Amino acid sequence: MESTLLVNEDAEISNGNKLDKTFKRLKAIEDISYTCSTLFTSDVALASYKVLKPFCELSGADYGLVFLLKNPTKQLFVEATYGLPEEYKEIRNKEKILTLDSEDVDDNWPSIRAILKKQIVVVKDLDQTSMGFSKLFRDTVKPHKIRSVAAVPIVINDKAVGVITKYFVKPHVLDEEELSFMKTTANIITSTIERNHLLETAKKSERELAQANEILKQVNQELDSFVYIASHDLREPLRTIESFTDIIGHKLQDRLASEENDYLERIIKATQRMRKLIEDLTHLSRASRDVKENELVNLNTLLTEVQFELTAFIQKKDAQIIVLDRLPNVIGSKGKISSIFKNLILNGIKFNRSLKPQIKISLAEDINFDPDKVCICIEDNGIGIEEEYHNKIFGLFQRLHTNEDFEGTGAGLAIVKKILEKYYCDIWLNSVPGKGSKFFFTLNRVNWVKAKSKR
Ligand code: ADP
């Protein structure tokens, strides 16, 4: 709002009880500010309705109206009224009062002028003004014997969206203080609406996010149940195929031609692969179940046990496991943490063409790490992974090699990630093709459970 348009420019400042008036005005502004601060809506109508009464009462106005523009139709509606006789009370929001672009409406109507010019418009005395007002306006106000009008536009984001207008039956002298009071009122409405609009947008996004999360949770649960049921249901027919191939193999052992033997071999290999896939699917579905087990896990003891279990594979590959640091105790499921170590160590040895595959296990320290977490690094001297696949490999059945090159199902890292996610832990890697990989993952320190229960 740049300036004020005073139609009777000889406005005088009343010398009456000025201090008392000022005090009342300040009190009214305080009331309006308070009302607006407790108003959690971006609804212009409600905001303006709430301020209309103090706005009119303060200057002794007889009537007050809030007109709002319904864009894009440019129609003006009455949204709130003050002091109107009974028969007019019903006009609120019932019918459009005016259409801004129509012929009988020009800016010779104080409220419309306030909207079009985005200025406060004040008419001290309608009878004495040289300014021509539209016939429609004069006909409208005549029965109410209106002599003075003051209209304050409501401007939001530089667009006038409505106007608050007060009417006086006696000529009203408007002083500078009242003018500034009117401007302040309009500013309070504007900032209330803008603030609440922002708040509502933020709340909406928050609500949408919560809903999306809920749906995602349900879908994940359904998927888990599906995987669980499918992996169980698939076992039975697979067992039947395995038994019958076994019987056929034994019965026809010496009678099969080499080609037929080859077919039988292929069936056996395919069923073995199928069994491994089903096992992995079962592990995957279990990864998100039974996560309530929270036991104290001594990682040093656990690593000794893991190495023992992998002895055959380690010896076959002539691999070496070096634990560089003493590891702290963590909280979680011993079985699940053990499967994380097994998967990562086996991968480090498997995806490795060195004559002597080497796996180094150490504690990773970084001041940026969450103090409730322990970060562990498993480093290998294997084939390494191109950076563009660093995320992809954690997806289910995502493999970068054929089964002929390196055997596997592509479920290992997906299982590891899922277990860690359930414990609010993370996994990531650094790797350079040909130079080996470093997998980092976090686990929960002993004090994590206490910290979590405080959250
Ligand atoms: P799998 O071992 O059954 O193939 P994973 O989910 O454990 O499945 O691994 C997914 C893919 O990530 C592997 O097929 C491999 O291409 C790549 N990968 C995993 N670990 C390593 C590693 N230490 N070095 C190189 N590549 C790896």
Coordinates of C-alpha atoms and ligand atoms in Angstrom, one line a residue:
M1 CA 0.0 0.0 0.0
E2 CA 1.8 3.1 -1.1
S3 CA -0.3 6.0 0.0
T4 CA -3.7 7.1 1.2
L5 CA -6.3 8.7 -1.0
L6 CA -8.2 11.3 1.1
V7 CA -11.2 12.4 -0.8
N8 CA -12.0 15.4 1.6
E9 CA -8.5 16.6 2.1
D10 CA -9.3 19.0 4.8
A11 CA -9.3 16.3 7.4
E12 CA -8.7 17.8 10.8
I13 CA -7.2 16.2 13.8
S14 CA -9.6 16.2 16.7
N15 CA -8.3 17.9 19.8
G16 CA -10.7 16.1 22.1
N17 CA -9.5 13.6 24.5
K18 CA -6.5 12.6 22.4
L19 CA -4.6 10.6 24.8
D20 CA -7.6 8.6 25.8
K21 CA -8.3 7.9 22.1
T22 CA -4.7 6.9 21.4
F23 CA -4.8 4.5 24.3
K24 CA -8.1 2.9 23.1
R25 CA -6.6 2.6 19.6
L26 CA -3.5 0.9 20.9
K27 CA -5.7 -1.4 23.0
A28 CA -7.7 -2.3 19.9
I29 CA -4.5 -3.0 17.9
E30 CA -3.4 -5.2 20.7
D31 CA -6.8 -7.1 20.6
I32 CA -6.6 -7.5 16.9
S33 CA -3.0 -8.7 17.0
Y34 CA -3.9 -11.2 19.8
T35 CA -7.0 -12.4 17.9
C36 CA -4.9 -12.9 14.7
S37 CA -2.0 -14.6 16.6
T38 CA -4.5 -17.2 17.8
L39 CA -6.1 -17.7 14.5
F40 CA -4.8 -20.8 12.8
T41 CA -6.2 -20.4 9.4
S42 CA -5.3 -18.9 6.1
D43 CA -8.9 -18.1 5.5
V44 CA -9.1 -14.4 4.7
A45 CA -12.8 -14.3 5.5
L46 CA -12.3 -15.6 9.1
A47 CA -9.3 -13.4 9.7
S48 CA -11.1 -10.2 8.5
Y49 CA -14.3 -11.1 10.3
K50 CA -12.4 -11.4 13.6
V51 CA -10.9 -7.9 13.2
L52 CA -14.0 -6.1 11.8
K53 CA -15.6 -5.4 15.2
P54 CA -12.7 -3.8 17.0
F55 CA -11.8 -2.1 13.7
C56 CA -15.3 -0.4 13.6
E57 CA -15.8 0.1 17.3
L58 CA -12.6 2.0 17.8
S59 CA -13.5 4.9 15.5
G60 CA -17.2 4.8 16.4
A61 CA -18.2 3.6 12.9
D62 CA -21.8 2.7 12.5
Y63 CA -21.5 -0.1 10.0
G64 CA -18.7 -2.2 8.7
L65 CA -18.3 -4.6 5.8
V66 CA -15.6 -6.9 4.6
F67 CA -15.8 -7.5 0.8
L68 CA -13.7 -10.3 -0.7
L69 CA -12.8 -10.8 -4.3
K70 CA -13.5 -14.3 -5.6
N71 CA -10.8 -14.8 -8.2
P72 CA -10.7 -15.4 -11.0
T73 CA -14.3 -14.3 -11.5
K74 CA -13.5 -10.9 -10.0
Q75 CA -16.7 -11.0 -8.1
L76 CA -17.0 -9.1 -4.9
F77 CA -18.8 -10.9 -2.0
V78 CA -19.7 -9.6 1.4
E79 CA -17.8 -11.8 3.9
A80 CA -18.5 -10.2 7.2
T81 CA -20.8 -7.4 8.5
Y82 CA -20.8 -5.1 11.5
G83 CA -23.7 -3.1 12.9
L84 CA -26.1 -3.8 10.0
P85 CA -29.8 -3.9 10.6
E86 CA -31.3 -7.4 10.9
E87 CA -32.6 -7.6 7.3
Y88 CA -29.1 -7.1 5.9
K89 CA -27.3 -9.6 8.1
E90 CA -28.2 -12.4 5.7
I91 CA -26.3 -10.9 2.8
R92 CA -23.1 -12.4 4.0
N93 CA -21.6 -14.7 1.4
K94 CA -25.0 -15.2 -0.2
E95 CA -24.7 -13.4 -3.5
K96 CA -22.1 -11.5 -5.3
I97 CA -22.4 -7.8 -4.7
L98 CA -20.5 -6.6 -7.8
T99 CA -18.4 -7.8 -10.6
L100 CA -15.3 -5.8 -10.8
D101 CA -15.1 -5.6 -14.6
S102 CA -18.8 -4.9 -15.2
E103 CA -20.0 -1.6 -16.7
D104 CA -21.8 -0.1 -13.7
V105 CA -18.7 -0.6 -11.6
D106 CA -15.8 1.8 -11.8
D107 CA -13.5 3.1 -9.3
N108 CA -16.1 5.7 -8.2
W109 CA -17.0 3.4 -5.4
P110 CA -14.8 3.8 -2.4
S111 CA -14.3 0.1 -1.6
I112 CA -13.6 -0.7 -5.2
R113 CA -11.2 2.2 -5.6
A114 CA -9.3 0.9 -2.5
I115 CA -9.0 -2.6 -4.2
L116 CA -8.1 -1.3 -7.6
K117 CA -5.5 1.3 -6.3
K118 CA -4.4 -0.8 -3.4
Q119 CA -4.8 2.3 -1.3
I120 CA -6.8 3.4 1.8
V121 CA -9.7 5.5 0.6
V122 CA -11.3 8.0 3.0
V123 CA -14.4 10.1 2.2
K124 CA -15.0 12.5 5.0
D125 CA -18.4 13.8 3.8
L126 CA -20.2 12.3 0.8
D127 CA -22.5 15.4 0.6
Q128 CA -19.7 17.8 0.3
T129 CA -17.3 16.0 -1.9
S130 CA -16.7 17.3 -5.4
M131 CA -15.9 13.8 -6.4
G132 CA -18.5 11.9 -8.4
F133 CA -19.5 8.5 -7.0
S134 CA -21.4 6.1 -9.1
K135 CA -25.2 6.1 -8.9
L136 CA -25.2 2.5 -7.8
F137 CA -23.0 3.5 -4.8
R138 CA -25.1 6.5 -3.9
D139 CA -28.4 4.4 -4.2
T140 CA -26.9 1.7 -2.0
V141 CA -25.8 4.0 0.8
K142 CA -28.6 6.5 0.7
P143 CA -31.2 4.6 2.8
H144 CA -28.6 4.3 5.5
K145 CA -27.9 8.0 5.6
I146 CA -24.2 7.3 5.2
R147 CA -22.0 10.4 5.2
S148 CA -18.4 9.1 5.7
V149 CA -16.6 6.1 4.4
A150 CA -13.1 4.6 5.0
A151 CA -12.0 1.6 3.0
V152 CA -8.7 -0.4 3.7
P153 CA -7.7 -2.9 1.1
I154 CA -6.4 -6.3 2.1
V155 CA -3.3 -7.0 0.1
I156 CA -1.7 -10.4 0.0
N157 CA 1.4 -11.0 -2.1
D158 CA 1.0 -7.7 -3.7
K159 CA -2.6 -8.5 -4.8
A160 CA -5.6 -6.9 -3.4
V161 CA -7.9 -9.7 -2.3
G162 CA -10.6 -7.7 -0.5
V163 CA -11.4 -4.6 1.5
I164 CA -12.5 -3.7 5.0
T165 CA -14.8 -0.7 4.8
K166 CA -16.4 1.3 7.7
Y167 CA -19.3 3.7 7.3
F168 CA -20.4 6.6 9.5
V169 CA -23.8 8.3 9.5
K170 CA -22.1 11.6 10.6
P171 CA -19.2 13.2 8.8
H172 CA -16.2 11.6 10.3
V173 CA -12.9 13.4 10.7
L174 CA -10.1 11.0 10.3
D175 CA -6.7 12.0 11.9
E176 CA -3.3 10.7 11.0
E177 CA -3.3 8.4 14.0
E178 CA -6.5 6.7 12.8
L179 CA -5.1 6.3 9.4
S180 CA -2.0 4.7 10.7
F181 CA -4.2 2.5 12.8
M182 CA -6.1 1.4 9.7
K183 CA -2.9 0.6 7.9
T184 CA -1.6 -1.4 10.8
T185 CA -4.9 -3.4 11.0
A186 CA -4.6 -4.2 7.3
N187 CA -1.0 -5.3 7.8
I188 CA -1.9 -7.5 10.7
I189 CA -4.5 -9.3 8.6
T190 CA -2.1 -9.7 5.7
S191 CA 0.7 -11.1 7.8
T192 CA -1.7 -13.4 9.7
I193 CA -3.0 -14.9 6.5
E194 CA 0.5 -15.2 5.0
R195 CA 1.9 -16.7 8.1
N196 CA -0.9 -19.2 8.4
H197 CA -0.8 -20.0 4.8
L198 CA 2.9 -21.0 5.3
L199 CA 2.0 -23.0 8.4
E200 CA -0.8 -24.8 6.6
T201 CA 1.5 -25.6 3.7
A202 CA 4.1 -27.0 6.1
K203 CA 1.5 -29.0 8.0
K204 CA 0.0 -30.4 4.8
S205 CA 3.5 -31.6 3.7
E206 CA 4.0 -33.1 7.1
R207 CA 0.6 -34.9 6.9
E208 CA 1.3 -36.1 3.4
L209 CA 4.7 -37.4 4.4
A210 CA 3.3 -39.2 7.4
Q211 CA 0.6 -40.8 5.2
A212 CA 3.2 -41.8 2.6
N213 CA 5.3 -43.3 5.3
E214 CA 2.4 -45.2 6.7
I215 CA 1.5 -46.6 3.2
L216 CA 5.2 -47.5 2.7
K217 CA 5.3 -49.3 6.0
Q218 CA 2.2 -51.3 5.1
V219 CA 3.5 -52.2 1.7
N220 CA 6.8 -53.3 3.2
Q221 CA 5.0 -55.4 5.8
E222 CA 2.8 -57.0 3.1
L223 CA 5.9 -57.7 1.0
D224 CA 7.7 -59.3 4.0
S225 CA 4.7 -61.5 4.6
F226 CA 4.5 -62.4 0.9
V227 CA 8.2 -63.3 0.8
Y228 CA 7.9 -65.3 4.0
I229 CA 4.9 -67.3 2.8
A230 CA 6.3 -67.7 -0.7
S231 CA 9.7 -69.0 0.5
H232 CA 7.9 -71.5 2.8
D233 CA 5.5 -72.7 0.1
L234 CA 8.2 -73.1 -2.5
R235 CA 10.2 -75.5 -0.3
E236 CA 7.7 -78.3 -0.6
P237 CA 7.5 -78.7 -4.4
L238 CA 11.3 -78.2 -4.5
R239 CA 11.8 -81.0 -2.1
T240 CA 9.6 -83.2 -4.3
I241 CA 11.6 -82.4 -7.4
E242 CA 14.9 -83.1 -5.5
S243 CA 13.6 -86.4 -4.3
F244 CA 12.5 -87.6 -7.7
T245 CA 15.7 -86.5 -9.5
D246 CA 17.6 -88.3 -6.8
I247 CA 15.5 -91.5 -7.4
I248 CA 15.8 -91.2 -11.2
G249 CA 19.6 -90.6 -10.8
H250 CA 20.0 -93.8 -8.7
K251 CA 17.7 -96.0 -10.7
L252 CA 19.0 -95.1 -14.1
Q253 CA 22.6 -94.6 -13.0
D254 CA 24.3 -96.9 -15.5
R255 CA 21.6 -96.8 -18.2
L256 CA 21.7 -93.1 -19.1
A257 CA 23.5 -91.7 -22.1
S258 CA 26.1 -89.0 -21.4
E259 CA 23.6 -86.4 -22.9
E260 CA 20.9 -87.5 -20.5
N261 CA 23.3 -87.5 -17.6
D262 CA 24.1 -83.9 -18.5
Y263 CA 20.4 -83.0 -18.4
L264 CA 20.1 -84.6 -15.0
E265 CA 23.1 -82.7 -13.8
R266 CA 21.6 -79.5 -15.0
I267 CA 18.3 -80.2 -13.1
I268 CA 20.2 -80.9 -9.9
K269 CA 22.2 -77.7 -10.3
A270 CA 19.0 -75.7 -11.0
T271 CA 17.3 -77.1 -7.9
Q272 CA 20.3 -76.4 -5.8
R273 CA 20.3 -72.8 -7.0
M274 CA 16.5 -72.7 -6.4
R275 CA 17.1 -73.9 -2.8
K276 CA 19.8 -71.3 -2.2
L277 CA 17.4 -68.6 -3.6
I278 CA 14.6 -69.8 -1.3
E279 CA 17.0 -69.8 1.7
D280 CA 18.1 -66.3 0.9
L281 CA 14.5 -65.1 0.6
T282 CA 13.7 -66.7 4.0
H283 CA 16.7 -64.9 5.5
L284 CA 15.6 -61.7 4.0
S285 CA 12.1 -62.0 5.4
R286 CA 13.6 -62.9 8.8
A287 CA 15.9 -59.9 8.7
S288 CA 13.0 -57.7 9.5
R289 CA 11.4 -60.1 12.0
D290 CA 12.6 -60.8 15.5
V291 CA 14.5 -57.5 15.7
K292 CA 13.4 -57.1 19.3
E293 CA 16.2 -59.4 20.4
N294 CA 18.6 -57.1 22.1
E295 CA 21.5 -58.8 23.7
L296 CA 25.0 -57.7 24.6
V297 CA 27.2 -58.9 21.8
N298 CA 31.0 -59.2 22.3
L299 CA 32.2 -58.6 18.7
N300 CA 35.7 -60.1 19.4
T301 CA 34.2 -63.4 20.5
L302 CA 31.7 -63.2 17.7
L303 CA 34.4 -62.7 15.1
T304 CA 36.4 -65.7 16.3
E305 CA 33.2 -67.8 16.0
V306 CA 32.5 -66.5 12.5
Q307 CA 36.1 -67.2 11.3
F308 CA 35.7 -70.7 12.7
E309 CA 32.5 -71.3 10.8
L310 CA 34.1 -70.1 7.6
T311 CA 37.3 -72.1 8.1
A312 CA 36.7 -74.4 5.1
F313 CA 36.0 -71.6 2.7
I314 CA 38.9 -69.5 4.0
Q315 CA 41.3 -72.4 3.6
K316 CA 40.0 -73.3 0.2
K317 CA 40.7 -69.8 -1.1
D318 CA 44.0 -69.5 0.9
A319 CA 42.5 -66.3 2.4
Q320 CA 43.6 -64.4 5.5
I321 CA 41.5 -62.5 8.0
I322 CA 43.2 -59.8 10.0
V323 CA 41.4 -58.2 12.9
L324 CA 43.3 -54.9 13.4
D325 CA 41.4 -53.5 16.4
R326 CA 39.8 -54.7 19.6
L327 CA 36.2 -54.2 19.0
P328 CA 33.7 -52.8 21.6
N329 CA 30.6 -54.6 22.8
V330 CA 27.4 -53.8 20.9
I331 CA 23.7 -54.3 21.3
G332 CA 21.6 -56.4 18.9
S333 CA 20.9 -60.0 17.8
K334 CA 24.0 -62.1 17.9
G335 CA 22.7 -64.2 15.0
K336 CA 22.0 -61.2 12.8
I337 CA 25.2 -59.4 13.5
S338 CA 27.0 -62.6 12.8
S339 CA 25.3 -62.9 9.4
I340 CA 26.4 -59.3 8.6
F341 CA 30.0 -60.2 9.2
K342 CA 29.7 -63.5 7.3
N343 CA 28.2 -62.0 4.2
L344 CA 30.8 -59.2 4.0
I345 CA 33.8 -61.4 4.7
L346 CA 32.6 -64.1 2.2
N347 CA 32.0 -61.4 -0.4
G348 CA 35.5 -60.0 0.2
I349 CA 37.0 -63.4 -0.4
K350 CA 34.7 -64.4 -3.2
F351 CA 35.0 -61.3 -5.4
N352 CA 38.7 -61.5 -5.3
R353 CA 41.3 -62.6 -7.8
S354 CA 44.3 -62.1 -5.6
L355 CA 46.4 -65.2 -5.0
K356 CA 46.1 -64.4 -1.3
P357 CA 42.7 -62.8 -0.6
Q358 CA 43.1 -60.6 2.5
I359 CA 40.3 -59.2 4.7
K360 CA 41.1 -56.5 7.3
I361 CA 38.6 -55.7 10.0
S362 CA 39.0 -52.5 11.9
L363 CA 37.2 -49.8 13.8
A364 CA 36.5 -46.7 11.8
E365 CA 36.7 -43.4 13.8
D366 CA 35.3 -40.1 12.7
I367 CA 34.3 -37.2 14.9
N368 CA 31.1 -36.8 12.7
F369 CA 29.9 -40.3 13.7
D370 CA 26.9 -40.6 16.0
P371 CA 28.5 -41.3 19.5
D372 CA 25.8 -44.0 20.1
K373 CA 27.2 -46.0 17.1
V374 CA 30.2 -48.1 16.5
C375 CA 31.5 -48.0 12.9
I376 CA 33.3 -51.0 11.5
C377 CA 35.3 -51.4 8.3
I378 CA 35.7 -54.6 6.4
E379 CA 38.4 -54.1 3.8
D380 CA 39.3 -56.5 1.0
N381 CA 42.0 -56.7 -1.7
G382 CA 39.4 -57.9 -4.3
I383 CA 38.2 -56.8 -7.7
G384 CA 36.6 -53.6 -6.4
I385 CA 33.3 -52.0 -7.6
E386 CA 32.7 -49.1 -10.0
E387 CA 31.3 -46.1 -8.2
E388 CA 28.0 -46.1 -10.2
Y389 CA 27.1 -49.4 -8.6
H390 CA 27.8 -48.5 -5.0
N391 CA 24.1 -48.1 -4.2
K392 CA 22.7 -50.6 -6.6
I393 CA 24.5 -53.6 -5.1
F394 CA 22.3 -53.3 -1.9
G395 CA 19.2 -54.0 -4.0
L396 CA 17.7 -57.5 -3.9
F397 CA 19.1 -59.8 -6.7
Q398 CA 21.4 -57.1 -7.9
R399 CA 24.5 -58.7 -9.2
L400 CA 27.4 -57.3 -11.2
H401 CA 28.6 -60.6 -12.5
T402 CA 27.3 -63.8 -14.0
N403 CA 27.0 -67.0 -12.1
E404 CA 29.8 -68.4 -14.2
D405 CA 32.2 -65.7 -13.0
F406 CA 31.2 -65.6 -9.4
E407 CA 28.5 -67.8 -7.8
G408 CA 25.7 -66.2 -5.8
T409 CA 22.1 -65.1 -5.7
G410 CA 22.4 -61.3 -5.2
A411 CA 20.5 -61.4 -1.9
G412 CA 23.4 -61.1 0.6
L413 CA 23.9 -57.3 0.7
A414 CA 20.1 -56.7 0.6
I415 CA 19.8 -58.9 3.8
V416 CA 22.7 -57.1 5.4
K417 CA 21.1 -53.7 4.7
K418 CA 17.7 -54.7 5.9
I419 CA 19.1 -56.0 9.2
L420 CA 21.0 -52.8 9.7
E421 CA 18.0 -50.6 8.8
K422 CA 16.0 -52.3 11.5
Y423 CA 18.6 -51.2 14.0
Y424 CA 18.7 -47.7 12.6
C425 CA 22.2 -48.4 11.3
D426 CA 23.8 -47.8 8.0
I427 CA 26.1 -49.4 5.5
W428 CA 28.2 -47.8 2.7
L429 CA 31.4 -48.4 0.8
N430 CA 34.5 -47.0 -0.7
S431 CA 35.9 -48.9 -3.6
V432 CA 38.1 -48.6 -6.6
P433 CA 37.9 -51.3 -9.4
G434 CA 41.0 -53.4 -9.3
K435 CA 42.1 -52.0 -5.9
G436 CA 39.7 -53.6 -3.5
S437 CA 36.7 -52.4 -1.4
K438 CA 36.1 -51.0 2.1
F439 CA 32.6 -51.7 3.4
F440 CA 31.6 -49.5 6.4
F441 CA 28.7 -50.3 8.7
T442 CA 27.4 -49.0 12.0
L443 CA 26.2 -51.0 15.0
N444 CA 24.6 -49.8 18.2
R445 CA 26.8 -49.2 21.3
V446 CA 25.6 -50.4 24.6
N447 CA 24.2 -47.0 25.6
W448 CA 22.1 -46.9 22.5
V449 CA 19.1 -48.7 24.0
K450 CA 19.0 -46.2 26.8
A451 CA 19.3 -43.3 24.4
K452 CA 16.5 -44.8 22.2
S453 CA 14.1 -45.2 25.1
K454 CA 14.7 -41.5 26.0
R455 CA 13.8 -40.4 22.4
Ligands
ADP1 P1 26.0 -62.3 -4.2 O1 27.3 -62.3 -3.3 O2 25.1 -63.4 -3.9 O3 26.3 -62.0 -5.6 P2 25.5 -59.8 -2.7 O4 24.2 -59.1 -2.5 O5 26.3 -60.2 -1.6 O6 25.1 -61.0 -3.7 O7 26.4 -58.8 -3.6 C1 25.8 -58.2 -4.7 C2 26.8 -57.9 -5.8 O8 27.7 -56.9 -5.3 C3 27.7 -59.0 -6.1 O9 27.1 -59.9 -7.1 C4 29.0 -58.4 -6.6 O10 28.8 -58.0 -7.9 C5 29.0 -57.1 -5.7 N1 29.9 -57.2 -4.6 C6 29.5 -57.5 -3.3 N2 30.6 -57.5 -2.5 C7 31.7 -57.2 -3.2 C8 33.1 -57.1 -2.9 N3 33.6 -57.2 -1.7 N4 33.9 -56.8 -4.0 C9 33.4 -56.7 -5.2 N5 32.1 -56.8 -5.6 C10 31.3 -57.1 -4.6

